PDB file of C-alpha atoms in Angstrom:
ATOM      1  CA  UNK A 188      12.233  18.524 -18.637  1.00  0.00           C
ATOM      2  CA  UNK A 189      10.324  19.030 -21.874  1.00  0.00           C
ATOM      3  CA  UNK A 190       6.575  18.655 -21.401  1.00  0.00           C
ATOM      4  CA  UNK A 191       5.125  21.023 -23.996  1.00  0.00           C
ATOM      5  CA  UNK A 192       4.198  18.105 -26.259  1.00  0.00           C
ATOM      6  CA  UNK A 193       1.948  16.517 -23.618  1.00  0.00           C
ATOM      7  CA  UNK A 194      -1.672  17.572 -24.218  1.00  0.00           C
ATOM      8  CA  UNK A 195      -3.367  19.215 -21.230  1.00  0.00           C
ATOM      9  CA  UNK A 196      -0.172  19.175 -19.191  1.00  0.00           C
ATOM     10  CA  UNK A 197      -0.769  21.596 -16.340  1.00  0.00           C
ATOM     11  CA  UNK A 198       2.827  21.882 -15.280  1.00  0.00           C
ATOM     12  CA  UNK A 199       4.495  20.570 -12.171  1.00  0.00           C
ATOM     13  CA  UNK A 200       2.474  20.011  -9.042  1.00  0.00           C
ATOM     14  CA  UNK A 201       2.628  23.211  -7.004  1.00  0.00           C
ATOM     15  CA  UNK A 202       1.196  22.015  -3.697  1.00  0.00           C
ATOM     16  CA  UNK A 203       3.727  21.009  -1.060  1.00  0.00           C
ATOM     17  CA  UNK A 204       4.239  17.326  -0.315  1.00  0.00           C
ATOM     18  CA  UNK A 205       2.489  15.895   2.716  1.00  0.00           C
ATOM     19  CA  UNK A 206       4.506  16.138   5.906  1.00  0.00           C
ATOM     20  CA  UNK A 207       5.568  12.700   7.162  1.00  0.00           C
ATOM     21  CA  UNK A 208       5.091  14.023  10.704  1.00  0.00           C
ATOM     22  CA  UNK A 209       1.582  15.338   9.965  1.00  0.00           C
ATOM     23  CA  UNK A 210       0.138  12.902  12.498  1.00  0.00           C
ATOM     24  CA  UNK A 211       1.762  12.035  15.803  1.00  0.00           C
ATOM     25  CA  UNK A 212       2.499   8.280  15.769  1.00  0.00           C
ATOM     26  CA  UNK A 213       1.447   8.129  19.419  1.00  0.00           C
ATOM     27  CA  UNK A 214      -1.810  10.003  18.755  1.00  0.00           C
ATOM     28  CA  UNK A 215      -4.663   8.010  20.242  1.00  0.00           C
ATOM     29  CA  UNK A 216      -7.026   8.706  17.323  1.00  0.00           C
ATOM     30  CA  UNK A 217      -9.431   6.105  18.662  1.00  0.00           C
ATOM     31  CA  UNK A 218     -10.115   8.445  21.597  1.00  0.00           C
ATOM     32  CA  UNK A 219     -11.820  11.042  19.393  1.00  0.00           C
ATOM     33  CA  UNK A 220     -15.530  10.558  20.096  1.00  0.00           C
ATOM     34  CA  UNK A 221     -16.648  11.762  16.661  1.00  0.00           C
ATOM     35  CA  UNK A 222     -15.583   9.457  13.876  1.00  0.00           C
ATOM     36  CA  UNK A 223     -16.345   9.615  10.176  1.00  0.00           C
ATOM     37  CA  UNK A 224     -16.066   6.174   8.678  1.00  0.00           C
ATOM     38  CA  UNK A 225     -13.233   4.108  10.085  1.00  0.00           C
ATOM     39  CA  UNK A 226     -10.215   4.934  12.230  1.00  0.00           C
ATOM     40  CA  UNK A 227      -8.284   6.351   9.259  1.00  0.00           C
ATOM     41  CA  UNK A 228     -11.016   8.294   7.441  1.00  0.00           C
ATOM     42  CA  UNK A 229     -10.570  11.585   9.290  1.00  0.00           C
ATOM     43  CA  UNK A 230      -6.820  11.534   8.711  1.00  0.00           C
ATOM     44  CA  UNK A 231      -7.284  10.719   5.013  1.00  0.00           C
ATOM     45  CA  UNK A 232      -9.717  13.626   4.674  1.00  0.00           C
ATOM     46  CA  UNK A 233      -7.168  15.942   6.298  1.00  0.00           C
ATOM     47  CA  UNK A 234      -4.476  14.719   3.888  1.00  0.00           C
ATOM     48  CA  UNK A 235      -6.713  15.696   0.956  1.00  0.00           C
ATOM     49  CA  UNK A 236      -7.467  19.188   2.296  1.00  0.00           C
ATOM     50  CA  UNK A 237      -4.961  20.928  -0.012  1.00  0.00           C
ATOM     51  CA  UNK A 238      -5.984  19.090  -3.173  1.00  0.00           C
ATOM     52  CA  UNK A 239      -5.802  15.757  -4.966  1.00  0.00           C
ATOM     53  CA  UNK A 240      -3.244  13.214  -3.819  1.00  0.00           C
ATOM     54  CA  UNK A 241      -1.972   9.919  -5.116  1.00  0.00           C
ATOM     55  CA  UNK A 242      -2.097   6.725  -3.061  1.00  0.00           C
ATOM     56  CA  UNK A 243       1.669   6.818  -2.500  1.00  0.00           C
ATOM     57  CA  UNK A 244       1.463  10.409  -1.235  1.00  0.00           C
ATOM     58  CA  UNK A 245      -1.155   9.402   1.343  1.00  0.00           C
ATOM     59  CA  UNK A 246       1.119   6.644   2.624  1.00  0.00           C
ATOM     60  CA  UNK A 247       3.734   9.216   3.764  1.00  0.00           C
ATOM     61  CA  UNK A 248       1.906  10.667   6.803  1.00  0.00           C
ATOM     62  CA  UNK A 249      -0.198   7.510   7.223  1.00  0.00           C
ATOM     63  CA  UNK A 250       2.868   5.306   7.484  1.00  0.00           C
ATOM     64  CA  UNK A 251       1.270   2.881   9.961  1.00  0.00           C
ATOM     65  CA  UNK A 252      -1.611   1.943   7.646  1.00  0.00           C
ATOM     66  CA  UNK A 253      -1.331  -1.095   5.410  1.00  0.00           C
ATOM     67  CA  UNK A 254      -2.011  -0.794   1.687  1.00  0.00           C
ATOM     68  CA  UNK A 255      -5.031  -3.048   2.090  1.00  0.00           C
ATOM     69  CA  UNK A 256      -6.597  -0.933   4.851  1.00  0.00           C
ATOM     70  CA  UNK A 257      -5.851   2.321   3.013  1.00  0.00           C
ATOM     71  CA  UNK A 258      -7.542   0.907  -0.084  1.00  0.00           C
ATOM     72  CA  UNK A 259     -10.568  -0.165   1.973  1.00  0.00           C
ATOM     73  CA  UNK A 260     -10.802   3.244   3.644  1.00  0.00           C
ATOM     74  CA  UNK A 261     -10.535   5.088   0.328  1.00  0.00           C
ATOM     75  CA  UNK A 262     -13.247   2.888  -1.199  1.00  0.00           C
ATOM     76  CA  UNK A 263     -15.544   3.515   1.772  1.00  0.00           C
ATOM     77  CA  UNK A 264     -14.964   7.282   1.591  1.00  0.00           C
ATOM     78  CA  UNK A 265     -15.704   7.175  -2.142  1.00  0.00           C
ATOM     79  CA  UNK A 266     -18.842   5.091  -1.591  1.00  0.00           C
ATOM     80  CA  UNK A 267     -20.067   7.575   1.020  1.00  0.00           C
ATOM     81  CA  UNK A 268     -19.500  10.511  -1.346  1.00  0.00           C
ATOM     82  CA  UNK A 269     -16.634  12.146   0.587  1.00  0.00           C
ATOM     83  CA  UNK A 270     -13.952  11.652  -2.054  1.00  0.00           C
ATOM     84  CA  UNK A 271     -13.749  11.065  -5.771  1.00  0.00           C
ATOM     85  CA  UNK A 272     -11.243   8.745  -7.439  1.00  0.00           C
ATOM     86  CA  UNK A 273      -9.911   9.896 -10.799  1.00  0.00           C
ATOM     87  CA  UNK A 274      -7.822   7.761 -13.142  1.00  0.00           C
ATOM     88  CA  UNK A 275      -5.516   9.748 -15.425  1.00  0.00           C
ATOM     89  CA  UNK A 276      -4.314   7.806 -18.471  1.00  0.00           C
ATOM     90  CA  UNK A 277      -1.782  10.350 -19.700  1.00  0.00           C
ATOM     91  CA  UNK A 278       1.071  11.222 -19.553  1.00  0.00           C
ATOM     92  CA  UNK A 279       1.488   8.143 -17.344  1.00  0.00           C
ATOM     93  CA  UNK A 280      -1.379   6.231 -15.772  1.00  0.00           C
ATOM     94  CA  UNK A 281      -2.025   7.354 -12.217  1.00  0.00           C
ATOM     95  CA  UNK A 282      -4.914   7.563  -9.791  1.00  0.00           C
ATOM     96  CA  UNK A 283      -5.697  10.553  -7.620  1.00  0.00           C
ATOM     97  CA  UNK A 284      -8.115  10.997  -4.759  1.00  0.00           C
ATOM     98  CA  UNK A 285      -9.817  14.319  -4.087  1.00  0.00           C
ATOM     99  CA  UNK A 286     -12.378  15.645  -1.624  1.00  0.00           C
ATOM    100  CA  UNK A 287     -15.869  16.278  -2.891  1.00  0.00           C
ATOM    101  CA  UNK A 288     -17.858  19.267  -1.633  1.00  0.00           C
ATOM    102  CA  UNK A 289     -19.443  16.891   0.898  1.00  0.00           C
ATOM    103  CA  UNK A 290     -16.016  15.699   2.065  1.00  0.00           C
ATOM    104  CA  UNK A 291     -14.705  19.260   2.251  1.00  0.00           C
ATOM    105  CA  UNK A 292     -17.670  20.165   4.480  1.00  0.00           C
ATOM    106  CA  UNK A 293     -16.261  17.760   7.103  1.00  0.00           C
ATOM    107  CA  UNK A 294     -12.987  19.657   7.537  1.00  0.00           C
ATOM    108  CA  UNK A 295     -14.373  22.159  10.069  1.00  0.00           C
ATOM    109  CA  UNK A 296     -16.073  19.406  12.054  1.00  0.00           C
ATOM    110  CA  UNK A 297     -12.864  17.366  12.146  1.00  0.00           C
ATOM    111  CA  UNK A 298     -10.843  20.405  13.258  1.00  0.00           C
ATOM    112  CA  UNK A 299     -13.339  21.032  16.070  1.00  0.00           C
ATOM    113  CA  UNK A 300     -13.326  17.372  17.148  1.00  0.00           C
ATOM    114  CA  UNK A 301      -9.513  17.285  17.118  1.00  0.00           C
ATOM    115  CA  UNK A 302      -9.277  20.497  19.187  1.00  0.00           C
ATOM    116  CA  UNK A 303     -11.777  19.100  21.697  1.00  0.00           C
ATOM    117  CA  UNK A 304      -9.862  15.819  21.965  1.00  0.00           C
ATOM    118  CA  UNK A 305      -6.559  17.659  22.436  1.00  0.00           C
ATOM    119  CA  UNK A 306      -8.099  19.800  25.203  1.00  0.00           C
ATOM    120  CA  UNK A 307      -9.461  16.707  26.980  1.00  0.00           C
ATOM    121  CA  UNK A 308      -6.727  14.212  26.120  1.00  0.00           C
ATOM    122  CA  UNK A 309      -5.638  13.577  29.703  1.00  0.00           C
ATOM    123  CA  UNK A 310      -9.224  12.944  30.790  1.00  0.00           C
ATOM    124  CA  UNK A 311      -9.837  10.599  27.863  1.00  0.00           C
ATOM    125  CA  UNK A 312      -6.675   8.620  28.577  1.00  0.00           C
ATOM    126  CA  UNK A 313      -7.518   8.417  32.296  1.00  0.00           C
ATOM    127  CA  UNK A 314     -11.010   7.156  31.501  1.00  0.00           C
ATOM    128  CA  UNK A 315      -9.606   4.465  29.208  1.00  0.00           C
ATOM    129  CA  UNK A 316      -7.019   3.376  31.744  1.00  0.00           C
ATOM    130  CA  UNK A 317      -9.552   3.099  34.591  1.00  0.00           C
ATOM    131  CA  UNK A 318     -12.194   1.311  32.516  1.00  0.00           C
ATOM    132  CA  UNK A 319     -12.813  -2.313  33.295  1.00  0.00           C
ATOM    133  CA  UNK A 320     -11.127  -4.868  31.002  1.00  0.00           C
ATOM    134  CA  UNK A 321     -14.531  -6.010  29.681  1.00  0.00           C
ATOM    135  CA  UNK A 322     -15.477  -2.495  28.546  1.00  0.00           C
ATOM    136  CA  UNK A 323     -12.151  -2.009  26.709  1.00  0.00           C
ATOM    137  CA  UNK A 324     -12.887  -4.774  24.217  1.00  0.00           C
ATOM    138  CA  UNK A 325     -16.359  -3.483  23.376  1.00  0.00           C
TER     139      UNK A 325
END
């Protein structure tokens, strides 16, 4: 592939692709008591930990999210200052999403919250299962 003629071409992307199995499909992410933004925000932030990603790259590990909801989540994260959206016109138009310093500062908190939820998963599931039907819809 000849790319020397493309101005500012930084070479091929060196970061590994996102793992499709990055998130357990059965993971009850709604059980985590600390949530940044919506249900998907924490997972999106984790996907961006290693650097900028395109929309299609984010869809790989977040395979259960619709395009519409992913777009809404990305816009909310951008509005809140956690990510920045960059449009690249050349060599081919593409959009990338990247963590800001504020977004990057959430990574430790999310790791701690995930570890806590994993340690208490059985208790959280038991509490949900024994809750009254009225409290489940709240």
